[in-house]
PDB file of C-alpha atoms in Angstrom:
ATOM      1  CA  UNK A  11     114.989  43.561  72.366  1.00  0.00           C
ATOM      2  CA  UNK A  12     117.622  41.725  74.388  1.00  0.00           C
ATOM      3  CA  UNK A  13     119.363  42.266  77.687  1.00  0.00           C
ATOM      4  CA  UNK A  14     123.163  42.213  77.656  1.00  0.00           C
ATOM      5  CA  UNK A  15     123.239  39.790  80.588  1.00  0.00           C
ATOM      6  CA  UNK A  16     122.946  36.053  80.091  1.00  0.00           C
ATOM      7  CA  UNK A  17     124.529  32.632  80.289  1.00  0.00           C
ATOM      8  CA  UNK A  18     124.641  29.558  78.091  1.00  0.00           C
ATOM      9  CA  UNK A  19     126.508  26.279  78.067  1.00  0.00           C
ATOM     10  CA  UNK A  20     126.829  23.103  76.039  1.00  0.00           C
ATOM     11  CA  UNK A  21     128.749  19.843  76.122  1.00  0.00           C
ATOM     12  CA  UNK A  22     129.280  17.712  73.019  1.00  0.00           C
ATOM     13  CA  UNK A  23     131.113  14.435  72.440  1.00  0.00           C
ATOM     14  CA  UNK A  24     132.239  12.846  69.205  1.00  0.00           C
ATOM     15  CA  UNK A  25     134.662  10.004  68.447  1.00  0.00           C
ATOM     16  CA  UNK A  26     136.231  10.088  71.893  1.00  0.00           C
ATOM     17  CA  UNK A  27     136.513  13.891  72.039  1.00  0.00           C
ATOM     18  CA  UNK A  28     134.509  15.961  74.504  1.00  0.00           C
ATOM     19  CA  UNK A  29     134.144  19.734  74.439  1.00  0.00           C
ATOM     20  CA  UNK A  30     132.370  21.822  77.043  1.00  0.00           C
ATOM     21  CA  UNK A  31     131.623  25.485  76.288  1.00  0.00           C
ATOM     22  CA  UNK A  32     130.284  28.127  78.670  1.00  0.00           C
ATOM     23  CA  UNK A  33     129.352  31.604  77.461  1.00  0.00           C
ATOM     24  CA  UNK A  34     128.353  34.475  79.724  1.00  0.00           C
ATOM     25  CA  UNK A  35     127.741  38.129  78.969  1.00  0.00           C
ATOM     26  CA  UNK A  36     127.466  41.370  80.920  1.00  0.00           C
ATOM     27  CA  UNK A  37     127.016  45.055  80.094  1.00  0.00           C
ATOM     28  CA  UNK A  38     129.499  46.755  77.827  1.00  0.00           C
ATOM     29  CA  UNK A  39     129.360  49.787  75.590  1.00  0.00           C
ATOM     30  CA  UNK A  40     130.556  47.767  72.594  1.00  0.00           C
ATOM     31  CA  UNK A  41     131.031  44.094  71.720  1.00  0.00           C
ATOM     32  CA  UNK A  42     134.029  42.715  73.606  1.00  0.00           C
ATOM     33  CA  UNK A  43     134.688  38.983  73.159  1.00  0.00           C
ATOM     34  CA  UNK A  44     137.154  37.235  75.483  1.00  0.00           C
ATOM     35  CA  UNK A  45     137.958  33.572  74.896  1.00  0.00           C
ATOM     36  CA  UNK A  46     139.734  31.130  77.194  1.00  0.00           C
ATOM     37  CA  UNK A  47     140.584  27.743  75.745  1.00  0.00           C
ATOM     38  CA  UNK A  48     143.362  25.138  75.795  1.00  0.00           C
ATOM     39  CA  UNK A  49     146.475  26.321  73.990  1.00  0.00           C
ATOM     40  CA  UNK A  50     146.276  23.655  71.288  1.00  0.00           C
ATOM     41  CA  UNK A  51     142.819  24.994  70.336  1.00  0.00           C
ATOM     42  CA  UNK A  52     143.947  28.596  69.904  1.00  0.00           C
ATOM     43  CA  UNK A  53     144.013  28.169  66.131  1.00  0.00           C
ATOM     44  CA  UNK A  54     140.205  28.084  66.340  1.00  0.00           C
ATOM     45  CA  UNK A  55     139.861  31.286  68.358  1.00  0.00           C
ATOM     46  CA  UNK A  56     139.175  33.492  65.324  1.00  0.00           C
ATOM     47  CA  UNK A  57     136.488  31.075  64.104  1.00  0.00           C
ATOM     48  CA  UNK A  58     134.704  31.332  67.456  1.00  0.00           C
ATOM     49  CA  UNK A  59     135.057  35.112  67.565  1.00  0.00           C
ATOM     50  CA  UNK A  60     133.727  35.557  64.014  1.00  0.00           C
ATOM     51  CA  UNK A  61     130.677  33.424  64.736  1.00  0.00           C
ATOM     52  CA  UNK A  62     129.790  35.260  67.947  1.00  0.00           C
ATOM     53  CA  UNK A  63     130.005  38.603  66.134  1.00  0.00           C
ATOM     54  CA  UNK A  64     127.301  37.418  63.736  1.00  0.00           C
ATOM     55  CA  UNK A  65     124.765  36.701  66.511  1.00  0.00           C
ATOM     56  CA  UNK A  66     125.616  39.223  69.269  1.00  0.00           C
ATOM     57  CA  UNK A  67     125.885  42.988  68.892  1.00  0.00           C
ATOM     58  CA  UNK A  68     126.826  44.392  72.292  1.00  0.00           C
ATOM     59  CA  UNK A  69     128.152  43.249  75.659  1.00  0.00           C
ATOM     60  CA  UNK A  70     131.261  41.766  77.193  1.00  0.00           C
ATOM     61  CA  UNK A  71     131.255  38.107  76.180  1.00  0.00           C
ATOM     62  CA  UNK A  72     133.378  35.601  78.116  1.00  0.00           C
ATOM     63  CA  UNK A  73     133.823  32.189  76.502  1.00  0.00           C
ATOM     64  CA  UNK A  74     135.293  29.242  78.425  1.00  0.00           C
ATOM     65  CA  UNK A  75     136.262  26.080  76.520  1.00  0.00           C
ATOM     66  CA  UNK A  76     137.280  22.798  78.161  1.00  0.00           C
ATOM     67  CA  UNK A  77     138.463  19.783  76.185  1.00  0.00           C
ATOM     68  CA  UNK A  78     139.104  16.158  76.984  1.00  0.00           C
ATOM     69  CA  UNK A  79     139.898  13.186  74.775  1.00  0.00           C
ATOM     70  CA  UNK A  80     140.082   9.428  75.142  1.00  0.00           C
ATOM     71  CA  UNK A  81     141.608   8.949  71.690  1.00  0.00           C
ATOM     72  CA  UNK A  82     145.133   7.648  72.241  1.00  0.00           C
ATOM     73  CA  UNK A  83     145.807   7.597  68.518  1.00  0.00           C
ATOM     74  CA  UNK A  84     144.862  11.230  68.020  1.00  0.00           C
ATOM     75  CA  UNK A  85     146.794  13.042  70.704  1.00  0.00           C
ATOM     76  CA  UNK A  86     150.386  13.629  71.613  1.00  0.00           C
ATOM     77  CA  UNK A  87     151.950  14.837  74.831  1.00  0.00           C
ATOM     78  CA  UNK A  88     153.826  18.131  74.524  1.00  0.00           C
ATOM     79  CA  UNK A  89     156.079  19.365  77.316  1.00  0.00           C
ATOM     80  CA  UNK A  90     156.684  23.112  77.445  1.00  0.00           C
ATOM     81  CA  UNK A  91     160.286  23.317  78.612  1.00  0.00           C
ATOM     82  CA  UNK A  92     160.179  27.089  78.977  1.00  0.00           C
ATOM     83  CA  UNK A  93     157.363  26.688  81.512  1.00  0.00           C
ATOM     84  CA  UNK A  94     159.255  23.893  83.289  1.00  0.00           C
ATOM     85  CA  UNK A  95     162.385  26.060  83.487  1.00  0.00           C
ATOM     86  CA  UNK A  96     160.308  28.906  84.832  1.00  0.00           C
ATOM     87  CA  UNK A  97     158.977  26.745  87.641  1.00  0.00           C
ATOM     88  CA  UNK A  98     162.477  25.440  88.436  1.00  0.00           C
ATOM     89  CA  UNK A  99     163.975  28.914  88.548  1.00  0.00           C
ATOM     90  CA  UNK A 100     161.178  30.098  90.822  1.00  0.00           C
ATOM     91  CA  UNK A 101     161.735  27.112  93.137  1.00  0.00           C
ATOM     92  CA  UNK A 102     165.466  27.849  93.301  1.00  0.00           C
ATOM     93  CA  UNK A 103     164.783  31.483  94.246  1.00  0.00           C
ATOM     94  CA  UNK A 104     162.424  30.363  97.005  1.00  0.00           C
ATOM     95  CA  UNK A 105     165.086  27.914  98.273  1.00  0.00           C
ATOM     96  CA  UNK A 106     167.838  30.545  98.205  1.00  0.00           C
ATOM     97  CA  UNK A 107     165.871  33.408  99.750  1.00  0.00           C
ATOM     98  CA  UNK A 108     163.718  31.553 102.266  1.00  0.00           C
ATOM     99  CA  UNK A 109     165.784  28.487 102.999  1.00  0.00           C
ATOM    100  CA  UNK A 110     162.976  26.145 101.964  1.00  0.00           C
ATOM    101  CA  UNK A 111     164.065  22.795 100.550  1.00  0.00           C
ATOM    102  CA  UNK A 112     163.595  22.427  96.802  1.00  0.00           C
ATOM    103  CA  UNK A 113     161.999  18.978  96.636  1.00  0.00           C
ATOM    104  CA  UNK A 114     160.555  19.218  93.125  1.00  0.00           C
ATOM    105  CA  UNK A 115     160.716  16.004  91.103  1.00  0.00           C
ATOM    106  CA  UNK A 116     159.995  15.468  87.438  1.00  0.00           C
ATOM    107  CA  UNK A 117     156.549  14.061  88.228  1.00  0.00           C
ATOM    108  CA  UNK A 118     155.778  17.169  90.272  1.00  0.00           C
ATOM    109  CA  UNK A 119     156.850  19.432  87.428  1.00  0.00           C
ATOM    110  CA  UNK A 120     154.711  17.618  84.882  1.00  0.00           C
ATOM    111  CA  UNK A 121     151.632  18.151  87.041  1.00  0.00           C
ATOM    112  CA  UNK A 122     152.082  21.933  87.216  1.00  0.00           C
ATOM    113  CA  UNK A 123     149.702  24.146  85.160  1.00  0.00           C
ATOM    114  CA  UNK A 124     150.612  24.528  81.467  1.00  0.00           C
ATOM    115  CA  UNK A 125     153.702  22.324  81.792  1.00  0.00           C
ATOM    116  CA  UNK A 126     152.130  19.558  79.738  1.00  0.00           C
ATOM    117  CA  UNK A 127     149.496  19.783  77.014  1.00  0.00           C
ATOM    118  CA  UNK A 128     147.720  17.107  75.025  1.00  0.00           C
ATOM    119  CA  UNK A 129     147.619  18.109  71.396  1.00  0.00           C
ATOM    120  CA  UNK A 130     145.492  16.746  68.607  1.00  0.00           C
ATOM    121  CA  UNK A 131     147.269  15.668  65.464  1.00  0.00           C
ATOM    122  CA  UNK A 132     146.953  18.031  62.529  1.00  0.00           C
ATOM    123  CA  UNK A 133     144.798  15.527  60.695  1.00  0.00           C
ATOM    124  CA  UNK A 134     142.083  16.043  63.346  1.00  0.00           C
ATOM    125  CA  UNK A 135     141.851  19.842  63.100  1.00  0.00           C
ATOM    126  CA  UNK A 136     138.715  19.778  60.961  1.00  0.00           C
ATOM    127  CA  UNK A 137     136.974  17.434  63.386  1.00  0.00           C
ATOM    128  CA  UNK A 138     137.919  19.715  66.273  1.00  0.00           C
ATOM    129  CA  UNK A 139     136.710  22.800  64.416  1.00  0.00           C
ATOM    130  CA  UNK A 140     133.356  21.210  63.631  1.00  0.00           C
ATOM    131  CA  UNK A 141     132.816  20.001  67.205  1.00  0.00           C
ATOM    132  CA  UNK A 142     133.867  23.292  68.818  1.00  0.00           C
ATOM    133  CA  UNK A 143     131.757  25.522  66.548  1.00  0.00           C
ATOM    134  CA  UNK A 144     128.709  23.328  67.112  1.00  0.00           C
ATOM    135  CA  UNK A 145     129.219  23.562  70.877  1.00  0.00           C
ATOM    136  CA  UNK A 146     129.664  27.341  70.657  1.00  0.00           C
ATOM    137  CA  UNK A 147     126.492  27.658  68.589  1.00  0.00           C
ATOM    138  CA  UNK A 148     124.481  25.688  71.136  1.00  0.00           C
ATOM    139  CA  UNK A 149     125.848  27.678  74.079  1.00  0.00           C
ATOM    140  CA  UNK A 150     125.321  30.972  72.239  1.00  0.00           C
ATOM    141  CA  UNK A 151     121.717  30.016  71.466  1.00  0.00           C
ATOM    142  CA  UNK A 152     121.088  29.483  75.187  1.00  0.00           C
ATOM    143  CA  UNK A 153     122.787  32.779  75.963  1.00  0.00           C
ATOM    144  CA  UNK A 154     120.655  34.661  73.443  1.00  0.00           C
ATOM    145  CA  UNK A 155     117.492  33.014  74.767  1.00  0.00           C
ATOM    146  CA  UNK A 156     118.391  34.128  78.300  1.00  0.00           C
ATOM    147  CA  UNK A 157     119.131  37.656  77.053  1.00  0.00           C
ATOM    148  CA  UNK A 158     115.775  37.790  75.277  1.00  0.00           C
ATOM    149  CA  UNK A 159     113.893  36.629  78.381  1.00  0.00           C
ATOM    150  CA  UNK A 160     115.563  39.198  80.614  1.00  0.00           C
ATOM    151  CA  UNK A 161     115.125  41.865  77.950  1.00  0.00           C
ATOM    152  CA  UNK A 162     111.378  41.204  77.916  1.00  0.00           C
ATOM    153  CA  UNK A 163     111.243  41.664  81.692  1.00  0.00           C
ATOM    154  CA  UNK A 164     113.196  44.906  81.499  1.00  0.00           C
ATOM    155  CA  UNK A 165     110.930  46.280  78.786  1.00  0.00           C
ATOM    156  CA  UNK A 166     107.801  45.395  80.731  1.00  0.00           C
ATOM    157  CA  UNK A 167     109.134  47.473  83.618  1.00  0.00           C
ATOM    158  CA  UNK A 168     110.181  50.333  81.321  1.00  0.00           C
ATOM    159  CA  UNK A 169     106.805  50.414  79.544  1.00  0.00           C
ATOM    160  CA  UNK A 170     105.046  50.780  82.883  1.00  0.00           C
ATOM    161  CA  UNK A 171     107.282  53.735  83.743  1.00  0.00           C
ATOM    162  CA  UNK A 172     106.671  55.343  80.342  1.00  0.00           C
ATOM    163  CA  UNK A 173     102.925  55.232  81.030  1.00  0.00           C
ATOM    164  CA  UNK A 174     103.554  57.025  84.320  1.00  0.00           C
ATOM    165  CA  UNK A 175     105.610  59.672  82.520  1.00  0.00           C
ATOM    166  CA  UNK A 176     102.792  60.294  80.039  1.00  0.00           C
ATOM    167  CA  UNK A 177     100.349  60.540  82.935  1.00  0.00           C
ATOM    168  CA  UNK A 178     102.529  63.104  84.671  1.00  0.00           C
ATOM    169  CA  UNK A 179     102.808  65.173  81.487  1.00  0.00           C
ATOM    170  CA  UNK A 180      99.017  65.118  80.992  1.00  0.00           C
ATOM    171  CA  UNK A 181      98.443  66.206  84.589  1.00  0.00           C
ATOM    172  CA  UNK A 182     100.955  69.033  84.118  1.00  0.00           C
ATOM    173  CA  UNK A 183      99.103  70.154  80.979  1.00  0.00           C
ATOM    174  CA  UNK A 184      95.784  70.155  82.840  1.00  0.00           C
ATOM    175  CA  UNK A 185      97.291  72.034  85.777  1.00  0.00           C
ATOM    176  CA  UNK A 186      98.732  74.718  83.496  1.00  0.00           C
ATOM    177  CA  UNK A 187      95.352  76.452  82.925  1.00  0.00           C
ATOM    178  CA  UNK A 188      94.590  76.334  86.640  1.00  0.00           C
ATOM    179  CA  UNK A 189      97.973  77.885  87.450  1.00  0.00           C
ATOM    180  CA  UNK A 190      97.302  80.690  84.985  1.00  0.00           C
ATOM    181  CA  UNK A 191      93.917  81.478  86.525  1.00  0.00           C
ATOM    182  CA  UNK A 192      95.401  81.357  90.019  1.00  0.00           C
ATOM    183  CA  UNK A 193      98.082  83.816  88.911  1.00  0.00           C
ATOM    184  CA  UNK A 194      95.456  86.161  87.437  1.00  0.00           C
ATOM    185  CA  UNK A 195      93.471  86.167  90.679  1.00  0.00           C
ATOM    186  CA  UNK A 196      96.539  86.686  92.873  1.00  0.00           C
ATOM    187  CA  UNK A 197      97.886  89.453  90.643  1.00  0.00           C
ATOM    188  CA  UNK A 198      94.559  91.289  90.631  1.00  0.00           C
ATOM    189  CA  UNK A 199      94.243  90.983  94.400  1.00  0.00           C
ATOM    190  CA  UNK A 200      97.757  92.302  94.872  1.00  0.00           C
ATOM    191  CA  UNK A 201      97.132  95.286  92.603  1.00  0.00           C
ATOM    192  CA  UNK A 202      93.879  96.051  94.361  1.00  0.00           C
ATOM    193  CA  UNK A 203      95.547  95.921  97.774  1.00  0.00           C
ATOM    194  CA  UNK A 204      98.276  98.289  96.602  1.00  0.00           C
ATOM    195  CA  UNK A 205      96.057 100.689  94.673  1.00  0.00           C
ATOM    196  CA  UNK A 206      93.191 100.525  97.181  1.00  0.00           C
ATOM    197  CA  UNK A 207      90.422 102.760  95.730  1.00  0.00           C
ATOM    198  CA  UNK A 208      91.922 103.026  92.238  1.00  0.00           C
ATOM    199  CA  UNK A 209      90.126 100.720  89.772  1.00  0.00           C
ATOM    200  CA  UNK A 210      92.207  97.929  88.211  1.00  0.00           C
ATOM    201  CA  UNK A 211      93.129  98.479  84.563  1.00  0.00           C
ATOM    202  CA  UNK A 212      91.745  95.279  83.063  1.00  0.00           C
ATOM    203  CA  UNK A 213      93.623  95.810  79.794  1.00  0.00           C
ATOM    204  CA  UNK A 214      96.936  96.134  81.548  1.00  0.00           C
ATOM    205  CA  UNK A 215      96.087  93.153  83.727  1.00  0.00           C
ATOM    206  CA  UNK A 216      95.310  91.090  80.638  1.00  0.00           C
ATOM    207  CA  UNK A 217      98.665  92.045  79.138  1.00  0.00           C
ATOM    208  CA  UNK A 218     100.521  90.920  82.252  1.00  0.00           C
ATOM    209  CA  UNK A 219      98.602  87.660  82.257  1.00  0.00           C
ATOM    210  CA  UNK A 220      99.476  87.132  78.583  1.00  0.00           C
ATOM    211  CA  UNK A 221     103.171  87.744  79.250  1.00  0.00           C
ATOM    212  CA  UNK A 222     103.147  85.322  82.172  1.00  0.00           C
ATOM    213  CA  UNK A 223     101.230  82.737  80.142  1.00  0.00           C
ATOM    214  CA  UNK A 224     103.760  82.920  77.320  1.00  0.00           C
ATOM    215  CA  UNK A 225     106.667  82.612  79.738  1.00  0.00           C
ATOM    216  CA  UNK A 226     105.215  79.593  81.524  1.00  0.00           C
ATOM    217  CA  UNK A 227     103.696  77.824  78.544  1.00  0.00           C
ATOM    218  CA  UNK A 228     104.869  74.194  78.394  1.00  0.00           C
ATOM    219  CA  UNK A 229     102.761  72.988  75.479  1.00  0.00           C
ATOM    220  CA  UNK A 230     105.829  72.367  73.313  1.00  0.00           C
ATOM    221  CA  UNK A 231     107.502  70.369  76.045  1.00  0.00           C
ATOM    222  CA  UNK A 232     104.392  68.241  76.593  1.00  0.00           C
ATOM    223  CA  UNK A 233     104.138  67.541  72.848  1.00  0.00           C
ATOM    224  CA  UNK A 234     107.810  66.576  72.695  1.00  0.00           C
ATOM    225  CA  UNK A 235     107.472  64.269  75.699  1.00  0.00           C
ATOM    226  CA  UNK A 236     104.711  62.360  73.904  1.00  0.00           C
ATOM    227  CA  UNK A 237     106.833  62.284  70.746  1.00  0.00           C
ATOM    228  CA  UNK A 238     109.846  60.906  72.622  1.00  0.00           C
ATOM    229  CA  UNK A 239     107.724  58.179  74.211  1.00  0.00           C
ATOM    230  CA  UNK A 240     106.397  57.240  70.744  1.00  0.00           C
ATOM    231  CA  UNK A 241     109.970  57.114  69.402  1.00  0.00           C
ATOM    232  CA  UNK A 242     110.994  54.905  72.308  1.00  0.00           C
ATOM    233  CA  UNK A 243     108.136  52.499  71.599  1.00  0.00           C
ATOM    234  CA  UNK A 244     108.910  52.379  67.857  1.00  0.00           C
ATOM    235  CA  UNK A 245     112.589  51.699  68.554  1.00  0.00           C
ATOM    236  CA  UNK A 246     111.706  48.811  70.852  1.00  0.00           C
ATOM    237  CA  UNK A 247     109.210  47.347  68.382  1.00  0.00           C
ATOM    238  CA  UNK A 248     111.730  47.476  65.529  1.00  0.00           C
ATOM    239  CA  UNK A 249     113.372  44.321  66.889  1.00  0.00           C
ATOM    240  CA  UNK A 250     116.821  45.775  66.170  1.00  0.00           C
ATOM    241  CA  UNK A 251     119.548  46.625  68.703  1.00  0.00           C
ATOM    242  CA  UNK A 252     118.551  50.052  70.020  1.00  0.00           C
ATOM    243  CA  UNK A 253     120.427  50.463  73.307  1.00  0.00           C
ATOM    244  CA  UNK A 254     122.310  53.626  72.332  1.00  0.00           C
ATOM    245  CA  UNK A 255     119.278  55.148  70.618  1.00  0.00           C
ATOM    246  CA  UNK A 256     117.103  54.550  73.683  1.00  0.00           C
ATOM    247  CA  UNK A 257     119.708  56.193  75.880  1.00  0.00           C
ATOM    248  CA  UNK A 258     119.544  59.324  73.708  1.00  0.00           C
ATOM    249  CA  UNK A 259     115.730  59.395  73.853  1.00  0.00           C
ATOM    250  CA  UNK A 260     115.836  59.159  77.653  1.00  0.00           C
ATOM    251  CA  UNK A 261     118.220  62.122  77.747  1.00  0.00           C
ATOM    252  CA  UNK A 262     115.747  64.142  75.709  1.00  0.00           C
ATOM    253  CA  UNK A 263     112.875  63.182  78.017  1.00  0.00           C
ATOM    254  CA  UNK A 264     114.881  64.386  80.987  1.00  0.00           C
ATOM    255  CA  UNK A 265     115.617  67.658  79.180  1.00  0.00           C
ATOM    256  CA  UNK A 266     111.896  68.330  78.620  1.00  0.00           C
ATOM    257  CA  UNK A 267     111.040  67.784  82.278  1.00  0.00           C
ATOM    258  CA  UNK A 268     113.915  70.041  83.321  1.00  0.00           C
ATOM    259  CA  UNK A 269     112.550  72.788  81.059  1.00  0.00           C
ATOM    260  CA  UNK A 270     109.048  72.417  82.506  1.00  0.00           C
ATOM    261  CA  UNK A 271     110.478  72.646  86.014  1.00  0.00           C
ATOM    262  CA  UNK A 272     112.384  75.831  85.184  1.00  0.00           C
ATOM    263  CA  UNK A 273     109.301  77.473  83.662  1.00  0.00           C
ATOM    264  CA  UNK A 274     106.848  76.770  86.448  1.00  0.00           C
ATOM    265  CA  UNK A 275     107.001  77.778  90.081  1.00  0.00           C
ATOM    266  CA  UNK A 276     103.839  75.896  90.976  1.00  0.00           C
ATOM    267  CA  UNK A 277     104.377  73.377  93.769  1.00  0.00           C
ATOM    268  CA  UNK A 278     102.107  70.720  92.254  1.00  0.00           C
ATOM    269  CA  UNK A 279     103.797  70.916  88.847  1.00  0.00           C
ATOM    270  CA  UNK A 280     107.220  70.844  90.511  1.00  0.00           C
ATOM    271  CA  UNK A 281     106.193  67.692  92.376  1.00  0.00           C
ATOM    272  CA  UNK A 282     105.111  66.004  89.117  1.00  0.00           C
ATOM    273  CA  UNK A 283     108.318  67.102  87.399  1.00  0.00           C
ATOM    274  CA  UNK A 284     110.355  65.460  90.163  1.00  0.00           C
ATOM    275  CA  UNK A 285     108.234  62.302  89.948  1.00  0.00           C
ATOM    276  CA  UNK A 286     108.727  62.204  86.185  1.00  0.00           C
ATOM    277  CA  UNK A 287     112.494  62.609  86.501  1.00  0.00           C
ATOM    278  CA  UNK A 288     112.637  59.795  89.050  1.00  0.00           C
ATOM    279  CA  UNK A 289     110.925  57.464  86.553  1.00  0.00           C
ATOM    280  CA  UNK A 290     113.254  58.640  83.772  1.00  0.00           C
ATOM    281  CA  UNK A 291     116.304  57.873  85.901  1.00  0.00           C
ATOM    282  CA  UNK A 292     114.965  54.374  86.619  1.00  0.00           C
ATOM    283  CA  UNK A 293     114.417  53.857  82.896  1.00  0.00           C
ATOM    284  CA  UNK A 294     117.969  55.040  82.228  1.00  0.00           C
ATOM    285  CA  UNK A 295     119.283  52.432  84.654  1.00  0.00           C
ATOM    286  CA  UNK A 296     117.253  49.688  82.986  1.00  0.00           C
ATOM    287  CA  UNK A 297     118.224  50.453  79.406  1.00  0.00           C
ATOM    288  CA  UNK A 298     121.923  50.415  80.287  1.00  0.00           C
ATOM    289  CA  UNK A 299     121.490  46.636  80.169  1.00  0.00           C
ATOM    290  CA  UNK A 300     119.719  46.546  76.793  1.00  0.00           C
ATOM    291  CA  UNK A 301     121.605  45.519  73.650  1.00  0.00           C
TER     292      UNK A 301
END
């Protein structure tokens, strides 16, 4: 089981080309891959996206690619005149509206972002593809390793809270018989105080106790709580992405504790129900970060 949060990076060089890749991920309901790379590498964007989809299932993935080359024979300088014109027009507006001198020179324009790009010749596309995918694979492997490590920490915390939830449910089950006996005693005392010298009808008293016992019985809820915890454990041990499934199981756990709370008016049971729901909410927060 993996967390959806992680980071990985790699830097590879080959034949005068250098590529640096950084990959980070955060929580997201689905898989959302965002890639930032030099414009001349955009033809490789789909290759990167397809690979990441084979190794990552959920999360917002941000990929940053930087490229540099010392190969004079393999790169050409491309000037984007539309960008240059955009900068010039903006400078003229500033000059006209604010009275600031337009002192832009050609050298200044060429240094502006996206005005100039260094493009690899078409013959080098395969070399670029090979180098970039290898760098992405290395960075993604680091990312996945980080997600696995954090996922293990999250699960260790969640497993501890699941044990507490089972303990609360067992204590509620044990308290149930005590609550029933306490109700029988209080009901008999109340009847005796009202009826004074009239003997208590034990049969009628037994019927009332039976009705109350049926109304307050939480055996089914306790059984389902244990079942949900078992399902949670099996889902985690499957080794498959289970984030959405775990979220559903946690909802069901919360439902069972709510039902127990509505059935019982006992202060001790109510206290354990609240404690159980607190642990469930903490588990819910943790699993939001699981893939």
